[in-house]
Amino acid sequence: MKHIYLALTTSIAVTGSAHADRLVIKGSDTLGAKLVPQLAEQFKAQHAGTTFDIAAEGSTTGIAAIIDGTAQIGMASRRAKPSEVGAASAKGVNMKPTVVAYDGIAVIVNASNPVKSLTKKQVEQIFTGEATDWSALRGSGGKISIYTRNTSSGTYSEFKELAMKKRDYAGSSQKMAGNEQIAAEVGKNPAGIGYVGMAYTKAGGIKVVSIDGATPSVRSVQDHSYPYWRPTFYYTNGEPTGIAKTFLDFTLSAAGQKIVNQVGFVPIK
Protein backbone atom coordinates (compact mmCIF):
# COMPACT_ATOMS: atom_id res chain seq x y z
CA MET A 1 0.00 0.00 0.00
CA LYS A 2 3.02 2.25 0.49
CA HIS A 3 3.57 2.89 -3.23
CA ILE A 4 -0.10 3.83 -3.61
CA TYR A 5 0.21 6.31 -0.79
CA LEU A 6 3.19 7.96 -2.45
CA ALA A 7 1.44 8.10 -5.79
CA LEU A 8 -1.67 9.67 -4.37
CA THR A 9 -0.12 12.03 -1.83
CA THR A 10 0.26 15.62 -2.95
CA SER A 11 2.43 18.05 -1.00
CA ILE A 12 2.09 21.67 -2.03
CA ALA A 13 4.48 23.92 -0.14
CA VAL A 14 5.59 27.52 -0.23
CA THR A 15 9.18 28.03 0.90
CA GLY A 16 10.54 31.03 2.65
CA SER A 17 7.74 31.38 5.20
CA ALA A 18 8.70 31.08 8.83
CA HIS A 19 5.08 30.86 9.98
CA ALA A 20 3.52 28.64 7.34
CA ASP A 21 0.03 27.25 7.92
CA ARG A 22 -0.08 23.48 7.38
CA LEU A 23 -3.35 21.87 6.35
CA VAL A 24 -3.58 18.08 6.47
CA ILE A 25 -6.38 16.61 4.36
CA LYS A 26 -7.00 12.86 4.11
CA GLY A 27 -9.60 10.55 2.60
CA SER A 28 -11.51 10.11 -0.63
CA ASP A 29 -9.61 9.33 -3.84
CA THR A 30 -12.56 10.70 -5.81
CA LEU A 31 -12.00 14.13 -4.28
CA GLY A 32 -8.32 13.88 -3.46
CA ALA A 33 -6.78 12.70 -6.72
CA LYS A 34 -7.87 15.71 -8.79
CA LEU A 35 -10.28 18.21 -7.26
CA VAL A 36 -8.74 19.04 -3.90
CA PRO A 37 -5.18 19.40 -5.27
CA GLN A 38 -6.47 21.88 -7.86
CA LEU A 39 -8.39 23.78 -5.20
CA ALA A 40 -5.22 23.79 -3.11
CA GLU A 41 -3.15 25.21 -5.96
CA GLN A 42 -5.54 28.12 -6.40
CA PHE A 43 -5.81 28.64 -2.65
CA LYS A 44 -2.02 28.66 -2.34
CA ALA A 45 -1.81 31.46 -4.90
CA GLN A 46 -4.03 33.59 -2.67
CA HIS A 47 -2.59 32.51 0.71
CA ALA A 48 1.19 32.54 0.52
CA GLY A 49 2.84 30.43 3.18
CA THR A 50 0.23 27.67 3.22
CA THR A 51 1.40 24.05 3.05
CA PHE A 52 -0.94 21.23 2.04
CA ASP A 53 -0.49 17.54 2.84
CA ILE A 54 -3.15 15.64 0.86
CA ALA A 55 -3.44 11.85 1.15
CA ALA A 56 -6.15 10.24 -0.98
CA GLU A 57 -6.56 6.63 0.15
CA GLY A 58 -10.33 6.28 0.47
CA SER A 59 -13.19 7.88 2.39
CA THR A 60 -12.82 5.49 5.32
CA THR A 61 -9.29 6.77 5.95
CA GLY A 62 -10.51 10.38 5.91
CA ILE A 63 -13.23 9.74 8.47
CA ALA A 64 -10.77 7.79 10.61
CA ALA A 65 -8.32 10.70 10.43
CA ILE A 66 -10.90 13.07 11.88
CA ILE A 67 -11.70 10.60 14.65
CA ASP A 68 -8.05 10.15 15.60
CA GLY A 69 -7.10 13.78 15.04
CA THR A 70 -4.49 13.24 12.31
CA ALA A 71 -6.17 15.55 9.77
CA GLN A 72 -8.08 18.82 9.91
CA ILE A 73 -10.29 17.86 6.95
CA GLY A 74 -11.47 14.38 5.99
CA MET A 75 -12.59 13.96 2.38
CA ALA A 76 -15.47 11.53 1.87
CA SER A 77 -17.67 10.46 -1.03
CA ARG A 78 -20.13 8.90 1.42
CA ARG A 79 -21.71 9.81 4.73
CA ALA A 80 -20.11 8.58 7.94
CA LYS A 81 -21.56 5.30 9.17
CA PRO A 82 -23.37 5.19 12.53
CA SER A 83 -20.51 3.08 13.89
CA GLU A 84 -18.02 5.78 12.86
CA VAL A 85 -20.11 8.55 14.38
CA GLY A 86 -20.34 6.48 17.57
CA ALA A 87 -16.58 5.91 17.65
CA ALA A 88 -16.03 9.63 17.17
CA SER A 89 -18.47 10.53 19.92
CA ALA A 90 -16.71 8.16 22.30
CA LYS A 91 -13.54 10.20 21.76
CA GLY A 92 -15.31 13.53 22.11
CA VAL A 93 -15.18 14.17 18.37
CA ASN A 94 -18.17 15.79 16.63
CA MET A 95 -18.27 14.51 13.04
CA LYS A 96 -19.50 17.51 11.04
CA PRO A 97 -20.15 16.95 7.31
CA THR A 98 -20.19 19.75 4.75
CA VAL A 99 -21.36 19.02 1.20
CA VAL A 100 -18.75 20.50 -1.17
CA ALA A 101 -19.80 19.03 -4.55
CA TYR A 102 -22.09 16.50 -6.18
CA ASP A 103 -21.00 13.64 -8.40
CA GLY A 104 -22.39 10.96 -10.66
CA ILE A 105 -20.87 7.48 -10.54
CA ALA A 106 -20.39 6.59 -14.20
CA VAL A 107 -20.48 2.98 -15.39
CA ILE A 108 -17.69 2.52 -17.92
CA VAL A 109 -16.78 -0.19 -20.44
CA ASN A 110 -13.97 -0.60 -22.91
CA ALA A 111 -14.31 1.67 -25.94
CA SER A 112 -14.45 -1.37 -28.24
CA ASN A 113 -17.43 -2.88 -26.42
CA PRO A 114 -20.60 -2.61 -28.57
CA VAL A 115 -22.76 -2.20 -25.47
CA LYS A 116 -23.88 1.44 -25.18
CA SER A 117 -26.62 1.20 -22.57
CA LEU A 118 -27.66 -0.92 -19.62
CA THR A 119 -30.67 -1.07 -17.35
CA LYS A 120 -30.36 -0.70 -13.60
CA LYS A 121 -31.28 -4.37 -13.30
CA GLN A 122 -28.50 -5.38 -15.68
CA VAL A 123 -25.96 -3.32 -13.72
CA GLU A 124 -27.05 -5.06 -10.54
CA GLN A 125 -26.76 -8.46 -12.22
CA ILE A 126 -23.28 -7.72 -13.55
CA PHE A 127 -21.73 -6.42 -10.36
CA THR A 128 -23.28 -9.10 -8.14
CA GLY A 129 -22.09 -11.81 -10.52
CA GLU A 130 -25.49 -12.98 -11.77
CA ALA A 131 -24.58 -12.01 -15.34
CA THR A 132 -21.16 -13.36 -16.27
CA ASP A 133 -20.94 -13.13 -20.08
CA TRP A 134 -21.34 -10.16 -22.39
CA SER A 135 -23.37 -12.25 -24.84
CA ALA A 136 -26.29 -12.04 -22.38
CA LEU A 137 -26.14 -8.24 -22.64
CA ARG A 138 -26.00 -7.86 -26.41
CA GLY A 139 -22.24 -7.65 -26.30
CA SER A 140 -19.72 -9.45 -28.45
CA GLY A 141 -19.40 -12.30 -25.98
CA GLY A 142 -16.75 -13.26 -23.46
CA LYS A 143 -16.52 -13.42 -19.70
CA ILE A 144 -17.23 -10.09 -18.00
CA SER A 145 -14.28 -8.63 -16.05
CA ILE A 146 -15.49 -6.49 -13.13
CA TYR A 147 -13.35 -3.72 -11.63
CA THR A 148 -14.40 -2.07 -8.38
CA ARG A 149 -12.84 0.19 -5.76
CA ASN A 150 -11.45 -1.32 -2.57
CA THR A 151 -13.39 -1.58 0.67
CA SER A 152 -11.98 1.66 2.16
CA SER A 153 -13.54 3.59 -0.72
CA GLY A 154 -16.72 5.59 -0.29
CA THR A 155 -17.53 4.94 -3.94
CA TYR A 156 -17.33 1.20 -3.27
CA SER A 157 -20.04 1.41 -0.61
CA GLU A 158 -22.11 4.08 -2.40
CA PHE A 159 -22.29 2.06 -5.61
CA LYS A 160 -23.25 -0.99 -3.60
CA GLU A 161 -26.09 1.02 -2.08
CA LEU A 162 -27.21 2.85 -5.24
CA ALA A 163 -26.81 0.13 -7.86
CA MET A 164 -26.78 -3.22 -6.10
CA LYS A 165 -29.50 -2.99 -3.44
CA LYS A 166 -26.72 -3.41 -0.85
CA ARG A 167 -25.88 -6.87 -2.20
CA ASP A 168 -22.32 -8.17 -2.22
CA TYR A 169 -19.99 -7.72 -5.15
CA ALA A 170 -19.19 -10.72 -7.33
CA GLY A 171 -16.38 -12.81 -5.90
CA SER A 172 -14.51 -12.44 -9.18
CA SER A 173 -14.46 -8.64 -9.00
CA GLN A 174 -11.01 -7.03 -8.93
CA LYS A 175 -10.47 -4.24 -6.40
CA MET A 176 -8.55 -1.15 -7.48
CA ALA A 177 -7.03 1.62 -5.35
CA GLY A 178 -8.56 4.55 -7.24
CA ASN A 179 -10.75 5.86 -10.05
CA GLU A 180 -7.79 6.29 -12.38
CA GLN A 181 -6.74 2.67 -11.84
CA ILE A 182 -10.22 1.40 -12.70
CA ALA A 183 -10.32 3.52 -15.86
CA ALA A 184 -6.88 2.27 -16.89
CA GLU A 185 -7.79 -1.40 -16.43
CA VAL A 186 -11.11 -1.09 -18.27
CA GLY A 187 -9.32 0.80 -21.03
CA LYS A 188 -6.95 -2.14 -21.52
CA ASN A 189 -9.52 -4.93 -21.24
CA PRO A 190 -12.19 -5.32 -23.98
CA ALA A 191 -14.29 -7.37 -21.53
CA GLY A 192 -13.90 -4.91 -18.68
CA ILE A 193 -16.55 -2.93 -16.80
CA GLY A 194 -16.19 -0.64 -13.80
CA TYR A 195 -17.32 2.65 -12.33
CA VAL A 196 -15.66 6.01 -11.77
CA GLY A 197 -16.58 9.51 -10.69
CA MET A 198 -17.53 11.96 -13.43
CA ALA A 199 -14.11 13.64 -13.28
CA TYR A 200 -12.46 10.43 -14.47
CA THR A 201 -14.58 9.64 -17.55
CA LYS A 202 -12.19 11.26 -20.07
CA ALA A 203 -9.55 8.56 -19.72
CA GLY A 204 -8.44 6.88 -22.93
CA GLY A 205 -9.92 3.59 -24.09
CA ILE A 206 -13.19 3.79 -22.16
CA LYS A 207 -16.75 4.95 -22.74
CA VAL A 208 -19.65 5.73 -20.44
CA VAL A 209 -22.79 3.63 -20.86
CA SER A 210 -26.22 5.09 -20.23
CA ILE A 211 -28.33 3.68 -17.41
CA ASP A 212 -32.03 3.40 -18.27
CA GLY A 213 -31.38 6.07 -20.90
CA ALA A 214 -29.57 8.53 -18.61
CA THR A 215 -25.87 9.43 -18.51
CA PRO A 216 -24.13 11.35 -15.73
CA SER A 217 -24.00 15.10 -16.37
CA VAL A 218 -24.43 18.34 -14.45
CA ARG A 219 -28.10 18.43 -15.35
CA SER A 220 -28.89 14.76 -14.73
CA VAL A 221 -27.17 14.87 -11.34
CA GLN A 222 -28.89 18.10 -10.34
CA ASP A 223 -32.36 16.89 -11.31
CA HIS A 224 -31.63 13.34 -10.06
CA SER A 225 -32.61 11.78 -13.38
CA TYR A 226 -29.32 9.88 -13.31
CA PRO A 227 -29.76 7.12 -10.72
CA TYR A 228 -26.20 6.92 -9.36
CA TRP A 229 -25.69 10.46 -8.06
CA ARG A 230 -24.28 11.33 -4.64
CA PRO A 231 -23.01 14.25 -2.57
CA THR A 232 -19.36 14.48 -1.55
CA PHE A 233 -18.15 15.89 1.76
CA TYR A 234 -15.49 17.51 3.85
CA TYR A 235 -15.65 16.18 7.42
CA THR A 236 -14.33 18.22 10.33
CA ASN A 237 -14.33 17.93 14.10
CA GLY A 238 -17.16 20.34 14.79
CA GLU A 239 -17.07 23.77 13.19
CA PRO A 240 -13.72 24.16 11.41
CA THR A 241 -11.36 26.89 12.53
CA GLY A 242 -8.23 28.56 11.24
CA ILE A 243 -6.80 27.49 7.92
CA ALA A 244 -9.26 24.57 7.65
CA LYS A 245 -12.21 26.97 7.81
CA THR A 246 -10.59 29.32 5.32
CA PHE A 247 -10.02 26.47 2.85
CA LEU A 248 -13.54 25.08 3.34
CA ASP A 249 -15.00 28.54 2.75
CA PHE A 250 -12.89 28.88 -0.40
CA THR A 251 -14.14 25.51 -1.68
CA LEU A 252 -17.74 26.70 -1.24
CA SER A 253 -17.08 30.12 -2.79
CA ALA A 254 -17.87 31.04 -6.39
CA ALA A 255 -14.19 30.66 -7.29
CA GLY A 256 -13.98 27.26 -5.62
CA GLN A 257 -17.19 25.99 -7.17
CA LYS A 258 -15.94 27.11 -10.59
CA ILE A 259 -13.00 24.74 -10.10
CA VAL A 260 -15.45 22.04 -8.97
CA ASN A 261 -17.22 22.40 -12.32
CA GLN A 262 -14.02 22.58 -14.36
CA VAL A 263 -12.62 19.39 -12.85
CA GLY A 264 -15.80 17.46 -13.66
CA PHE A 265 -17.93 17.58 -10.53
CA VAL A 266 -21.33 19.22 -10.09
CA PRO A 267 -21.34 22.50 -8.13
CA ILE A 268 -23.60 22.83 -5.11
CA LYS A 269 -24.72 26.32 -6.19
mmCIF file of C-alpha atoms in Angstrom:
data_model
loop_
_atom_site.group_PDB
_atom_site.id
_atom_site.type_symbol
_atom_site.label_atom_id
_atom_site.label_comp_id
_atom_site.label_asym_id
_atom_site.label_seq_id
_atom_site.Cartn_x
_atom_site.Cartn_y
_atom_site.Cartn_z
ATOM 1 C CA MET A 1 0.000 0.000 0.000
ATOM 2 C CA LYS A 2 3.022 2.253 0.486
ATOM 3 C CA HIS A 3 3.571 2.889 -3.235
ATOM 4 C CA ILE A 4 -0.102 3.834 -3.610
ATOM 5 C CA TYR A 5 0.212 6.313 -0.786
ATOM 6 C CA LEU A 6 3.194 7.957 -2.454
ATOM 7 C CA ALA A 7 1.435 8.105 -5.793
ATOM 8 C CA LEU A 8 -1.674 9.672 -4.374
ATOM 9 C CA THR A 9 -0.120 12.030 -1.831
ATOM 10 C CA THR A 10 0.264 15.618 -2.950
ATOM 11 C CA SER A 11 2.435 18.046 -1.002
ATOM 12 C CA ILE A 12 2.095 21.672 -2.025
ATOM 13 C CA ALA A 13 4.483 23.916 -0.142
ATOM 14 C CA VAL A 14 5.591 27.515 -0.227
ATOM 15 C CA THR A 15 9.176 28.029 0.900
ATOM 16 C CA GLY A 16 10.536 31.028 2.654
ATOM 17 C CA SER A 17 7.743 31.377 5.203
ATOM 18 C CA ALA A 18 8.699 31.083 8.835
ATOM 19 C CA HIS A 19 5.079 30.863 9.984
ATOM 20 C CA ALA A 20 3.520 28.635 7.337
ATOM 21 C CA ASP A 21 0.033 27.252 7.918
ATOM 22 C CA ARG A 22 -0.079 23.484 7.379
ATOM 23 C CA LEU A 23 -3.346 21.870 6.348
ATOM 24 C CA VAL A 24 -3.584 18.077 6.471
ATOM 25 C CA ILE A 25 -6.383 16.609 4.364
ATOM 26 C CA LYS A 26 -6.998 12.864 4.106
ATOM 27 C CA GLY A 27 -9.597 10.554 2.596
ATOM 28 C CA SER A 28 -11.505 10.110 -0.632
ATOM 29 C CA ASP A 29 -9.611 9.325 -3.839
ATOM 30 C CA THR A 30 -12.563 10.697 -5.815
ATOM 31 C CA LEU A 31 -12.002 14.133 -4.281
ATOM 32 C CA GLY A 32 -8.317 13.883 -3.465
ATOM 33 C CA ALA A 33 -6.780 12.696 -6.725
ATOM 34 C CA LYS A 34 -7.875 15.713 -8.793
ATOM 35 C CA LEU A 35 -10.282 18.205 -7.261
ATOM 36 C CA VAL A 36 -8.737 19.039 -3.896
ATOM 37 C CA PRO A 37 -5.179 19.397 -5.270
ATOM 38 C CA GLN A 38 -6.471 21.879 -7.859
ATOM 39 C CA LEU A 39 -8.392 23.775 -5.200
ATOM 40 C CA ALA A 40 -5.225 23.788 -3.108
ATOM 41 C CA GLU A 41 -3.146 25.207 -5.956
ATOM 42 C CA GLN A 42 -5.543 28.117 -6.402
ATOM 43 C CA PHE A 43 -5.813 28.640 -2.649
ATOM 44 C CA LYS A 44 -2.022 28.660 -2.344
ATOM 45 C CA ALA A 45 -1.815 31.456 -4.898
ATOM 46 C CA GLN A 46 -4.026 33.593 -2.668
ATOM 47 C CA HIS A 47 -2.588 32.511 0.709
ATOM 48 C CA ALA A 48 1.191 32.536 0.522
ATOM 49 C CA GLY A 49 2.841 30.426 3.179
ATOM 50 C CA THR A 50 0.226 27.668 3.220
ATOM 51 C CA THR A 51 1.404 24.053 3.045
ATOM 52 C CA PHE A 52 -0.944 21.228 2.037
ATOM 53 C CA ASP A 53 -0.494 17.544 2.839
ATOM 54 C CA ILE A 54 -3.145 15.643 0.857
ATOM 55 C CA ALA A 55 -3.442 11.852 1.147
ATOM 56 C CA ALA A 56 -6.149 10.236 -0.985
ATOM 57 C CA GLU A 57 -6.564 6.629 0.149
ATOM 58 C CA GLY A 58 -10.333 6.278 0.470
ATOM 59 C CA SER A 59 -13.187 7.877 2.394
ATOM 60 C CA THR A 60 -12.819 5.491 5.324
ATOM 61 C CA THR A 61 -9.293 6.773 5.947
ATOM 62 C CA GLY A 62 -10.509 10.385 5.907
ATOM 63 C CA ILE A 63 -13.232 9.744 8.467
ATOM 64 C CA ALA A 64 -10.769 7.786 10.612
ATOM 65 C CA ALA A 65 -8.320 10.698 10.427
ATOM 66 C CA ILE A 66 -10.905 13.070 11.885
ATOM 67 C CA ILE A 67 -11.702 10.600 14.651
ATOM 68 C CA ASP A 68 -8.048 10.147 15.603
ATOM 69 C CA GLY A 69 -7.100 13.777 15.045
ATOM 70 C CA THR A 70 -4.492 13.243 12.312
ATOM 71 C CA ALA A 71 -6.168 15.554 9.768
ATOM 72 C CA GLN A 72 -8.080 18.821 9.907
ATOM 73 C CA ILE A 73 -10.289 17.857 6.946
ATOM 74 C CA GLY A 74 -11.475 14.381 5.993
ATOM 75 C CA MET A 75 -12.586 13.961 2.377
ATOM 76 C CA ALA A 76 -15.469 11.534 1.867
ATOM 77 C CA SER A 77 -17.667 10.457 -1.028
ATOM 78 C CA ARG A 78 -20.127 8.901 1.421
ATOM 79 C CA ARG A 79 -21.712 9.807 4.733
ATOM 80 C CA ALA A 80 -20.106 8.582 7.936
ATOM 81 C CA LYS A 81 -21.558 5.297 9.170
ATOM 82 C CA PRO A 82 -23.375 5.190 12.532
ATOM 83 C CA SER A 83 -20.511 3.084 13.894
ATOM 84 C CA GLU A 84 -18.019 5.784 12.859
ATOM 85 C CA VAL A 85 -20.115 8.546 14.380
ATOM 86 C CA GLY A 86 -20.338 6.477 17.569
ATOM 87 C CA ALA A 87 -16.583 5.909 17.648
ATOM 88 C CA ALA A 88 -16.031 9.632 17.167
ATOM 89 C CA SER A 89 -18.469 10.533 19.924
ATOM 90 C CA ALA A 90 -16.712 8.164 22.304
ATOM 91 C CA LYS A 91 -13.539 10.198 21.760
ATOM 92 C CA GLY A 92 -15.315 13.529 22.105
ATOM 93 C CA VAL A 93 -15.183 14.170 18.367
ATOM 94 C CA ASN A 94 -18.169 15.791 16.629
ATOM 95 C CA MET A 95 -18.270 14.508 13.038
ATOM 96 C CA LYS A 96 -19.503 17.515 11.043
ATOM 97 C CA PRO A 97 -20.145 16.946 7.307
ATOM 98 C CA THR A 98 -20.193 19.753 4.752
ATOM 99 C CA VAL A 99 -21.356 19.017 1.203
ATOM 100 C CA VAL A 100 -18.753 20.496 -1.166
ATOM 101 C CA ALA A 101 -19.799 19.032 -4.547
ATOM 102 C CA TYR A 102 -22.088 16.503 -6.178
ATOM 103 C CA ASP A 103 -20.997 13.643 -8.395
ATOM 104 C CA GLY A 104 -22.393 10.958 -10.655
ATOM 105 C CA ILE A 105 -20.870 7.479 -10.535
ATOM 106 C CA ALA A 106 -20.393 6.591 -14.195
ATOM 107 C CA VAL A 107 -20.481 2.980 -15.385
ATOM 108 C CA ILE A 108 -17.691 2.516 -17.919
ATOM 109 C CA VAL A 109 -16.779 -0.194 -20.437
ATOM 110 C CA ASN A 110 -13.974 -0.600 -22.913
ATOM 111 C CA ALA A 111 -14.309 1.674 -25.943
ATOM 112 C CA SER A 112 -14.447 -1.373 -28.239
ATOM 113 C CA ASN A 113 -17.434 -2.881 -26.415
ATOM 114 C CA PRO A 114 -20.603 -2.609 -28.573
ATOM 115 C CA VAL A 115 -22.764 -2.202 -25.467
ATOM 116 C CA LYS A 116 -23.884 1.438 -25.179
ATOM 117 C CA SER A 117 -26.617 1.198 -22.572
ATOM 118 C CA LEU A 118 -27.655 -0.920 -19.616
ATOM 119 C CA THR A 119 -30.670 -1.074 -17.352
ATOM 120 C CA LYS A 120 -30.363 -0.696 -13.596
ATOM 121 C CA LYS A 121 -31.280 -4.367 -13.297
ATOM 122 C CA GLN A 122 -28.495 -5.378 -15.677
ATOM 123 C CA VAL A 123 -25.964 -3.319 -13.722
ATOM 124 C CA GLU A 124 -27.052 -5.061 -10.536
ATOM 125 C CA GLN A 125 -26.757 -8.465 -12.224
ATOM 126 C CA ILE A 126 -23.282 -7.718 -13.548
ATOM 127 C CA PHE A 127 -21.727 -6.421 -10.361
ATOM 128 C CA THR A 128 -23.278 -9.099 -8.142
ATOM 129 C CA GLY A 129 -22.085 -11.814 -10.516
ATOM 130 C CA GLU A 130 -25.487 -12.981 -11.768
ATOM 131 C CA ALA A 131 -24.584 -12.008 -15.339
ATOM 132 C CA THR A 132 -21.165 -13.356 -16.268
ATOM 133 C CA ASP A 133 -20.939 -13.130 -20.081
ATOM 134 C CA TRP A 134 -21.339 -10.159 -22.394
ATOM 135 C CA SER A 135 -23.369 -12.254 -24.844
ATOM 136 C CA ALA A 136 -26.287 -12.043 -22.383
ATOM 137 C CA LEU A 137 -26.142 -8.245 -22.644
ATOM 138 C CA ARG A 138 -25.998 -7.864 -26.413
ATOM 139 C CA GLY A 139 -22.240 -7.650 -26.298
ATOM 140 C CA SER A 140 -19.720 -9.451 -28.449
ATOM 141 C CA GLY A 141 -19.399 -12.296 -25.975
ATOM 142 C CA GLY A 142 -16.747 -13.259 -23.463
ATOM 143 C CA LYS A 143 -16.524 -13.416 -19.697
ATOM 144 C CA ILE A 144 -17.229 -10.087 -18.005
ATOM 145 C CA SER A 145 -14.281 -8.628 -16.054
ATOM 146 C CA ILE A 146 -15.485 -6.489 -13.127
ATOM 147 C CA TYR A 147 -13.351 -3.724 -11.631
ATOM 148 C CA THR A 148 -14.396 -2.070 -8.380
ATOM 149 C CA ARG A 149 -12.844 0.192 -5.761
ATOM 150 C CA ASN A 150 -11.448 -1.323 -2.572
ATOM 151 C CA THR A 151 -13.388 -1.575 0.666
ATOM 152 C CA SER A 152 -11.981 1.664 2.156
ATOM 153 C CA SER A 153 -13.540 3.588 -0.718
ATOM 154 C CA GLY A 154 -16.721 5.590 -0.292
ATOM 155 C CA THR A 155 -17.532 4.941 -3.941
ATOM 156 C CA TYR A 156 -17.326 1.196 -3.270
ATOM 157 C CA SER A 157 -20.037 1.414 -0.611
ATOM 158 C CA GLU A 158 -22.110 4.082 -2.398
ATOM 159 C CA PHE A 159 -22.286 2.057 -5.611
ATOM 160 C CA LYS A 160 -23.255 -0.994 -3.597
ATOM 161 C CA GLU A 161 -26.093 1.022 -2.084
ATOM 162 C CA LEU A 162 -27.215 2.849 -5.239
ATOM 163 C CA ALA A 163 -26.809 0.131 -7.863
ATOM 164 C CA MET A 164 -26.779 -3.224 -6.102
ATOM 165 C CA LYS A 165 -29.503 -2.987 -3.441
ATOM 166 C CA LYS A 166 -26.718 -3.411 -0.851
ATOM 167 C CA ARG A 167 -25.884 -6.869 -2.202
ATOM 168 C CA ASP A 168 -22.319 -8.173 -2.216
ATOM 169 C CA TYR A 169 -19.995 -7.720 -5.149
ATOM 170 C CA ALA A 170 -19.190 -10.723 -7.333
ATOM 171 C CA GLY A 171 -16.376 -12.813 -5.899
ATOM 172 C CA SER A 172 -14.511 -12.439 -9.184
ATOM 173 C CA SER A 173 -14.456 -8.637 -9.004
ATOM 174 C CA GLN A 174 -11.015 -7.033 -8.932
ATOM 175 C CA LYS A 175 -10.465 -4.243 -6.399
ATOM 176 C CA MET A 176 -8.552 -1.148 -7.476
ATOM 177 C CA ALA A 177 -7.030 1.621 -5.350
ATOM 178 C CA GLY A 178 -8.564 4.549 -7.236
ATOM 179 C CA ASN A 179 -10.748 5.865 -10.048
ATOM 180 C CA GLU A 180 -7.787 6.287 -12.379
ATOM 181 C CA GLN A 181 -6.739 2.671 -11.843
ATOM 182 C CA ILE A 182 -10.219 1.399 -12.702
ATOM 183 C CA ALA A 183 -10.323 3.525 -15.855
ATOM 184 C CA ALA A 184 -6.884 2.273 -16.888
ATOM 185 C CA GLU A 185 -7.789 -1.401 -16.426
ATOM 186 C CA VAL A 186 -11.115 -1.094 -18.271
ATOM 187 C CA GLY A 187 -9.315 0.804 -21.026
ATOM 188 C CA LYS A 188 -6.951 -2.136 -21.520
ATOM 189 C CA ASN A 189 -9.522 -4.930 -21.244
ATOM 190 C CA PRO A 190 -12.188 -5.321 -23.982
ATOM 191 C CA ALA A 191 -14.286 -7.374 -21.535
ATOM 192 C CA GLY A 192 -13.903 -4.913 -18.678
ATOM 193 C CA ILE A 193 -16.548 -2.931 -16.798
ATOM 194 C CA GLY A 194 -16.195 -0.640 -13.800
ATOM 195 C CA TYR A 195 -17.324 2.649 -12.326
ATOM 196 C CA VAL A 196 -15.661 6.014 -11.774
ATOM 197 C CA GLY A 197 -16.581 9.512 -10.691
ATOM 198 C CA MET A 198 -17.529 11.959 -13.433
ATOM 199 C CA ALA A 199 -14.114 13.642 -13.281
ATOM 200 C CA TYR A 200 -12.463 10.432 -14.474
ATOM 201 C CA THR A 201 -14.578 9.640 -17.547
ATOM 202 C CA LYS A 202 -12.192 11.259 -20.065
ATOM 203 C CA ALA A 203 -9.551 8.557 -19.722
ATOM 204 C CA GLY A 204 -8.437 6.882 -22.929
ATOM 205 C CA GLY A 205 -9.918 3.591 -24.095
ATOM 206 C CA ILE A 206 -13.191 3.789 -22.162
ATOM 207 C CA LYS A 207 -16.748 4.953 -22.743
ATOM 208 C CA VAL A 208 -19.652 5.732 -20.439
ATOM 209 C CA VAL A 209 -22.790 3.631 -20.860
ATOM 210 C CA SER A 210 -26.218 5.089 -20.231
ATOM 211 C CA ILE A 211 -28.329 3.679 -17.414
ATOM 212 C CA ASP A 212 -32.028 3.401 -18.268
ATOM 213 C CA GLY A 213 -31.380 6.071 -20.899
ATOM 214 C CA ALA A 214 -29.565 8.531 -18.612
ATOM 215 C CA THR A 215 -25.872 9.433 -18.511
ATOM 216 C CA PRO A 216 -24.127 11.354 -15.726
ATOM 217 C CA SER A 217 -23.996 15.103 -16.366
ATOM 218 C CA VAL A 218 -24.431 18.338 -14.449
ATOM 219 C CA ARG A 219 -28.104 18.433 -15.350
ATOM 220 C CA SER A 220 -28.894 14.756 -14.727
ATOM 221 C CA VAL A 221 -27.173 14.866 -11.336
ATOM 222 C CA GLN A 222 -28.886 18.104 -10.343
ATOM 223 C CA ASP A 223 -32.357 16.886 -11.311
ATOM 224 C CA HIS A 224 -31.630 13.344 -10.062
ATOM 225 C CA SER A 225 -32.611 11.782 -13.384
ATOM 226 C CA TYR A 226 -29.319 9.881 -13.311
ATOM 227 C CA PRO A 227 -29.755 7.125 -10.723
ATOM 228 C CA TYR A 228 -26.196 6.921 -9.361
ATOM 229 C CA TRP A 229 -25.687 10.462 -8.062
ATOM 230 C CA ARG A 230 -24.280 11.332 -4.641
ATOM 231 C CA PRO A 231 -23.013 14.250 -2.566
ATOM 232 C CA THR A 232 -19.365 14.485 -1.551
ATOM 233 C CA PHE A 233 -18.146 15.888 1.758
ATOM 234 C CA TYR A 234 -15.494 17.505 3.850
ATOM 235 C CA TYR A 235 -15.645 16.177 7.418
ATOM 236 C CA THR A 236 -14.330 18.223 10.327
ATOM 237 C CA ASN A 237 -14.332 17.934 14.098
ATOM 238 C CA GLY A 238 -17.158 20.337 14.794
ATOM 239 C CA GLU A 239 -17.066 23.770 13.187
ATOM 240 C CA PRO A 240 -13.725 24.163 11.411
ATOM 241 C CA THR A 241 -11.362 26.893 12.533
ATOM 242 C CA GLY A 242 -8.234 28.561 11.239
ATOM 243 C CA ILE A 243 -6.799 27.494 7.916
ATOM 244 C CA ALA A 244 -9.259 24.565 7.655
ATOM 245 C CA LYS A 245 -12.210 26.966 7.813
ATOM 246 C CA THR A 246 -10.593 29.324 5.321
ATOM 247 C CA PHE A 247 -10.023 26.474 2.852
ATOM 248 C CA LEU A 248 -13.536 25.079 3.339
ATOM 249 C CA ASP A 249 -15.002 28.544 2.750
ATOM 250 C CA PHE A 250 -12.889 28.877 -0.399
ATOM 251 C CA THR A 251 -14.144 25.512 -1.678
ATOM 252 C CA LEU A 252 -17.741 26.703 -1.241
ATOM 253 C CA SER A 253 -17.084 30.124 -2.788
ATOM 254 C CA ALA A 254 -17.874 31.042 -6.390
ATOM 255 C CA ALA A 255 -14.187 30.662 -7.288
ATOM 256 C CA GLY A 256 -13.979 27.259 -5.616
ATOM 257 C CA GLN A 257 -17.187 25.987 -7.174
ATOM 258 C CA LYS A 258 -15.945 27.113 -10.588
ATOM 259 C CA ILE A 259 -13.002 24.739 -10.100
ATOM 260 C CA VAL A 260 -15.453 22.042 -8.966
ATOM 261 C CA ASN A 261 -17.225 22.402 -12.322
ATOM 262 C CA GLN A 262 -14.019 22.580 -14.364
ATOM 263 C CA VAL A 263 -12.619 19.388 -12.850
ATOM 264 C CA GLY A 264 -15.804 17.461 -13.663
ATOM 265 C CA PHE A 265 -17.933 17.578 -10.527
ATOM 266 C CA VAL A 266 -21.329 19.219 -10.092
ATOM 267 C CA PRO A 267 -21.343 22.502 -8.134
ATOM 268 C CA ILE A 268 -23.603 22.833 -5.107
ATOM 269 C CA LYS A 269 -24.722 26.319 -6.193
#
